Short mmCIF file of C-alpha atoms in Angstrom, two decimals:
data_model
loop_
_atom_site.label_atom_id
_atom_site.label_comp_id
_atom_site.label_asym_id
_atom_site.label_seq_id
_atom_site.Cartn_x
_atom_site.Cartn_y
_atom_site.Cartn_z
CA UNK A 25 -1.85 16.61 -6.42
CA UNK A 26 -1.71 12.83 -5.03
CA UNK A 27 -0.82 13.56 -1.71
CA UNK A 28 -1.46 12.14 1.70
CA UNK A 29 0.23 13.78 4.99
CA UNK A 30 0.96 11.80 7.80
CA UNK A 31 2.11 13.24 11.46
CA UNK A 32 3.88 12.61 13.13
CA UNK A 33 6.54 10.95 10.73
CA UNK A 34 8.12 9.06 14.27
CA UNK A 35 7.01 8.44 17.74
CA UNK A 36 8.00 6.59 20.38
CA UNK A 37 5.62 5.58 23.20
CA UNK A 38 5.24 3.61 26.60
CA UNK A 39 2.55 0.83 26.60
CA UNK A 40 0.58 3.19 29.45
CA UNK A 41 0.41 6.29 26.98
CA UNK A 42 -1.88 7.60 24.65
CA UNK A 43 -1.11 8.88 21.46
CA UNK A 44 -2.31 9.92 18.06
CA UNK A 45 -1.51 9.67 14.82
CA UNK A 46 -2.77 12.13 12.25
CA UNK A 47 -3.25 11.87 8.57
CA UNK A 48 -4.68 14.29 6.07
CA UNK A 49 -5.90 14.26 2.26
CA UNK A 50 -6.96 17.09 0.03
CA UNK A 51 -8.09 15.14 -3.14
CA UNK A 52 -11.52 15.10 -2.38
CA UNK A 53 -11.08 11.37 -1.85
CA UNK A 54 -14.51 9.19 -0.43
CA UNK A 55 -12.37 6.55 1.37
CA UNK A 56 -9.64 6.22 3.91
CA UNK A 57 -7.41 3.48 5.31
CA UNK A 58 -4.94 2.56 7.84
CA UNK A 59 -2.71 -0.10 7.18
CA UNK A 60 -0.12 -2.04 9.45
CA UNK A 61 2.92 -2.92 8.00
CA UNK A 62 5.77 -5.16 10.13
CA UNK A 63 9.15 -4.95 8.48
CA UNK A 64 9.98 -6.51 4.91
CA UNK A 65 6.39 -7.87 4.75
CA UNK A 66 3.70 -6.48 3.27
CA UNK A 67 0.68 -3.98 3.91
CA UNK A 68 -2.00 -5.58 6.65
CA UNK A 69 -5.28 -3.81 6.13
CA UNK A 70 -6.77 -2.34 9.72
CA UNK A 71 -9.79 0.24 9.01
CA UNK A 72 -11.46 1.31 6.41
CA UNK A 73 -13.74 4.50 5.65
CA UNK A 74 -16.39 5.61 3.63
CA UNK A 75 -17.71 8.40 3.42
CA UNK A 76 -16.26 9.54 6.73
CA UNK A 77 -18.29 5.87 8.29
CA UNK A 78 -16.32 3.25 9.62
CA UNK A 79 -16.62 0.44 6.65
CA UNK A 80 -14.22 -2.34 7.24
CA UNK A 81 -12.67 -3.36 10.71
CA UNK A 82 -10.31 -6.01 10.46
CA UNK A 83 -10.44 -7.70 14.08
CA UNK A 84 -7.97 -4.60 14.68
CA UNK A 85 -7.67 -5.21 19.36
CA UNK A 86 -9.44 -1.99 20.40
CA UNK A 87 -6.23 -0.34 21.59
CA UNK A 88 -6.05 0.87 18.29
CA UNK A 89 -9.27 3.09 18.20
CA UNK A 90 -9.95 4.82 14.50
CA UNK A 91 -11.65 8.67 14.01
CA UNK A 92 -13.09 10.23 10.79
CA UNK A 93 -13.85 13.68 11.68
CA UNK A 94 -14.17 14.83 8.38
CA UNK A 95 -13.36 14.20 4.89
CA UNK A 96 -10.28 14.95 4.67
CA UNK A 97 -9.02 13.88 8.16
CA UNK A 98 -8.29 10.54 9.83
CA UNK A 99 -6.95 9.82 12.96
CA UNK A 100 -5.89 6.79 14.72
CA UNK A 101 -5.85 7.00 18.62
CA UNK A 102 -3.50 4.53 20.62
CA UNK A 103 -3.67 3.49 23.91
CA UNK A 104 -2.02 0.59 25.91
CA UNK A 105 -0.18 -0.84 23.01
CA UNK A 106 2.15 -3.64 23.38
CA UNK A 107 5.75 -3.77 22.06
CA UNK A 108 4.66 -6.08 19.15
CA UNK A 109 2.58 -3.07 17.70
CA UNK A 110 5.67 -1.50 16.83
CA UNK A 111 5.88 -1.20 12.89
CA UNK A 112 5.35 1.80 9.98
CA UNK A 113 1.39 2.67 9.84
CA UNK A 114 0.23 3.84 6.44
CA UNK A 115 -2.99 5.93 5.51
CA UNK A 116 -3.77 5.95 2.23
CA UNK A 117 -7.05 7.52 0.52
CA UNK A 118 -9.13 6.49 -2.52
CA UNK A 119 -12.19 7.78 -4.54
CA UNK A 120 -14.69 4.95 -4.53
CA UNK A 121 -12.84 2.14 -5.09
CA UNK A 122 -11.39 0.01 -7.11
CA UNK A 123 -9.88 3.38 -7.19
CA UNK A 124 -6.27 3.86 -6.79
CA UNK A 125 -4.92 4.22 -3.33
CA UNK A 126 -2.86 6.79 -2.90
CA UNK A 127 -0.28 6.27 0.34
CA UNK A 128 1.16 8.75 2.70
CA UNK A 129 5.05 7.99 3.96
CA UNK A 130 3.59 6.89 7.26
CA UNK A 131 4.37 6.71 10.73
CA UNK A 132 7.21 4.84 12.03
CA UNK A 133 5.72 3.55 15.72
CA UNK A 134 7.84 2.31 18.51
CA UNK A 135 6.32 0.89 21.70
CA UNK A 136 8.66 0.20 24.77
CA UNK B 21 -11.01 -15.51 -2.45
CA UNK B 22 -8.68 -12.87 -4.15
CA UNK B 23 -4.80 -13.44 -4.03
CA UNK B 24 -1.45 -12.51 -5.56
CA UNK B 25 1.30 -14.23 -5.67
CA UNK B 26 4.92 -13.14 -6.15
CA UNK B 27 7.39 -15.67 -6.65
CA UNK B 28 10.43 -13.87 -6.42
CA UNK B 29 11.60 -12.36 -3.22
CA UNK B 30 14.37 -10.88 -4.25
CA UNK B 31 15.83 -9.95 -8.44
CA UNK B 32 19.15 -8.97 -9.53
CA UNK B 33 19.53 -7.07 -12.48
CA UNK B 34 22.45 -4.56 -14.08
CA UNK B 35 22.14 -1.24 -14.95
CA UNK B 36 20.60 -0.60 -18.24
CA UNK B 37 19.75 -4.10 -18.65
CA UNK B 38 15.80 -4.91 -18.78
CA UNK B 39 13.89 -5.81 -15.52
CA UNK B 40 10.86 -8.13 -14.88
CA UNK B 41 9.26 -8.69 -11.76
CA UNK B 42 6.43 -11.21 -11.81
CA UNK B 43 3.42 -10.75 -10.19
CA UNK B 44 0.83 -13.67 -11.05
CA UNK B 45 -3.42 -13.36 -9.86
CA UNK B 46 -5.84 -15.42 -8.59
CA UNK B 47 -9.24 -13.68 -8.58
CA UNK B 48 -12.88 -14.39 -9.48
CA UNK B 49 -14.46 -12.03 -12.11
CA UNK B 50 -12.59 -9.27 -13.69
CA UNK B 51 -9.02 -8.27 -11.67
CA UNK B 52 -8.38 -4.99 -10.77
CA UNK B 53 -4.66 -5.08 -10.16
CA UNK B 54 -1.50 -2.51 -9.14
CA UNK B 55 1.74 -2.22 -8.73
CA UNK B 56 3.26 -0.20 -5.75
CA UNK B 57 6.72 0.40 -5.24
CA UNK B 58 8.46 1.30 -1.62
CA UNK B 59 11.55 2.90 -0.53
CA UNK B 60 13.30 2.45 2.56
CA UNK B 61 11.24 3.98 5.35
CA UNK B 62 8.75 5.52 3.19
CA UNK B 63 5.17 4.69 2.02
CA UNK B 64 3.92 3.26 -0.40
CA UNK B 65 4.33 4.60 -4.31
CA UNK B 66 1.84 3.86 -6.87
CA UNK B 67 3.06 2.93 -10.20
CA UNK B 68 0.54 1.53 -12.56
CA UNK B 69 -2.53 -0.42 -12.56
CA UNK B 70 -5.03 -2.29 -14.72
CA UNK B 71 -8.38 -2.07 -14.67
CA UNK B 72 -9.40 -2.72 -18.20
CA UNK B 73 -8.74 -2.55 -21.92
CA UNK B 74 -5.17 -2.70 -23.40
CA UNK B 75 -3.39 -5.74 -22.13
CA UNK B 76 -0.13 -3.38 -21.84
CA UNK B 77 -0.27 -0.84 -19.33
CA UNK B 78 2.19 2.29 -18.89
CA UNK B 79 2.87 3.96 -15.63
CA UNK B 80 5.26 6.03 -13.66
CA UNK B 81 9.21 6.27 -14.12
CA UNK B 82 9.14 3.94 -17.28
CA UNK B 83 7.74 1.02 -16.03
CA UNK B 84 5.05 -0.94 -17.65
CA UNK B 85 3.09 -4.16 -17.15
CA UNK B 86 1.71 -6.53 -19.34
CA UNK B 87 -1.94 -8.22 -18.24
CA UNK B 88 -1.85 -11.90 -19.73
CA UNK B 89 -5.47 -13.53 -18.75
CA UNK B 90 -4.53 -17.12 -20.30
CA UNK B 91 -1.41 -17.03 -17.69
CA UNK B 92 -3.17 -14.94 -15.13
CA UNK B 93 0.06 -13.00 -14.42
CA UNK B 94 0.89 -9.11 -14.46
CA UNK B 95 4.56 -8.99 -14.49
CA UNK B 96 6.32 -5.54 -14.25
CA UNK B 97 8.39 -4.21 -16.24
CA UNK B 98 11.49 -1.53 -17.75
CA UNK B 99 13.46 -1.50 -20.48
CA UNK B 100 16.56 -0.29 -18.86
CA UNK B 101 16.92 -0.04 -15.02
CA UNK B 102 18.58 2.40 -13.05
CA UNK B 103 20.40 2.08 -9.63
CA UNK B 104 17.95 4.37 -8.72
CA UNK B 105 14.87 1.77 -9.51
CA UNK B 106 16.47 -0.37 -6.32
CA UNK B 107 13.38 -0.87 -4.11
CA UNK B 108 10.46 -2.96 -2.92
CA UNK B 109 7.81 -3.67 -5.34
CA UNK B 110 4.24 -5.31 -4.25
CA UNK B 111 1.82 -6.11 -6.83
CA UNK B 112 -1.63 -6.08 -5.23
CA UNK B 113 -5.13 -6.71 -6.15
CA UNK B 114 -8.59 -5.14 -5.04
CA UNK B 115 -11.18 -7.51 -4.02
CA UNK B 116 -13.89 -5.45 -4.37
CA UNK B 117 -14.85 -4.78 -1.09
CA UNK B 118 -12.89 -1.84 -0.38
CA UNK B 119 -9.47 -3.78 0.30
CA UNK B 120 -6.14 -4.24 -1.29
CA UNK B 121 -4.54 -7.37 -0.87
CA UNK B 122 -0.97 -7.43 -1.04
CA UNK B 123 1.95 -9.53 -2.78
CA UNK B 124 4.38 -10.90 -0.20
CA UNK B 125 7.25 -7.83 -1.98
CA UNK B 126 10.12 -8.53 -4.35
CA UNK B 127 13.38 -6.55 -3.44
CA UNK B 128 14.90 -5.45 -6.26
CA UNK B 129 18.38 -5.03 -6.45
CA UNK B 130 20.01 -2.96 -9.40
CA UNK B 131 23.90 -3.05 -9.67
CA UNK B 132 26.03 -0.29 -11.53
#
């Protein structure tokens, strides 16, 4: 089984709310990633973790505030956004890499 | 630094006819490269990849790619495409520090 769950699948938000977004892997998979990605353009790379330790932040503004609680969970907690964070966010998970990623269908994020 | 390049943004091709998508590398050391494939409003699929060893690679739904080092490309490919294969296809490439870096996407477009 190669799959990652993502939750909620839409949201909508105001730029004063806070919100979460929820993903969740049962491969027994080391790493974990968020990814923006803007219409037609590729995957942007935000966070990355390793065994459940915050690896790899990509000069991500700290609105967007990342959570390992475990090893199979990873959350991403929003707060203040602007309307220019709109866009899908992907998790995906990985063994150690240069593993495969595996994706999850993502979360389709508006911000009014 | 580690890059792919896809030349194509967008190929045409009729049912049943073959496909190629091109996908060409710029890395240092040995290239650990994928090819991911996207439908509208959904994450991220993962086809094939190459890590190391045969030069021709199978992978999901009938695609293959072939690894060339002399013309540092890894261009996808099927024999016979289906409507079905119409999508967005990103070739990507780790860098060895945890990260995938992305293609800018090819749309394909298969007519019946």
């Amino acid at each position: 089984d190669t799959e990652v769950t993502q939750t909620p699948k839409h949201l909508v938000m105001g730029m004063t709310n806070k919100k979460s977004l929820k993903c969740e892997q049962h491969m027994g998979h080391r790493a974990m990633y968020w990814y923006k990605q803007k219409a037609k353009k590729p995957p942007e790379l935000m966070f990355v973790y390793s065994y459940e330790k915050l690896s790899i932040n990509e000069s991500v503004p700290s609105r967007f505030s990342p959570e390992c609680p475990n090893s199979s969970l990873l959350n991403l907690h929003l707060h203040a956004l602007q309307p220019e964070d709109s866009a899908l966010y992907l998790c995906a998970s990985s063994q150690d890499p240069p593993d495969t990623q595996y994706f999850g269908p993502g979360t389709r994020l508006t911000v009014l | 630094a580690q890059s792919v390049a896809q030349p194509e943004d967008q190929v045409n091709v009729a049912e049943g006819n073959p496909l190629t998508v091109k996908c060409t590398y710029s890395v240092s050391g040995n290239p650990y490269l994928f090819w991911y494939v996207q439908y509208p409003n959904r994450g991220l699929q993962f086809l094939l990849k190459y890590i190391t060893g045969d030069n021709l690679v199978k992978g999901s739904y009938g695609f293959e790619a072939e690894f060339n080092k002399s013309q540092t490309s890894f261009h996808l490919k099927k024999p016979s495409a289906l409507v079905s294969d119409s999508a967005l296809y990103f070739c990507a490439v780790d860098t060895g520090f945890q990260k995938l870096v992305f293609g800018t996407g090819t749309r394909l477009l298969v007519s019946p």
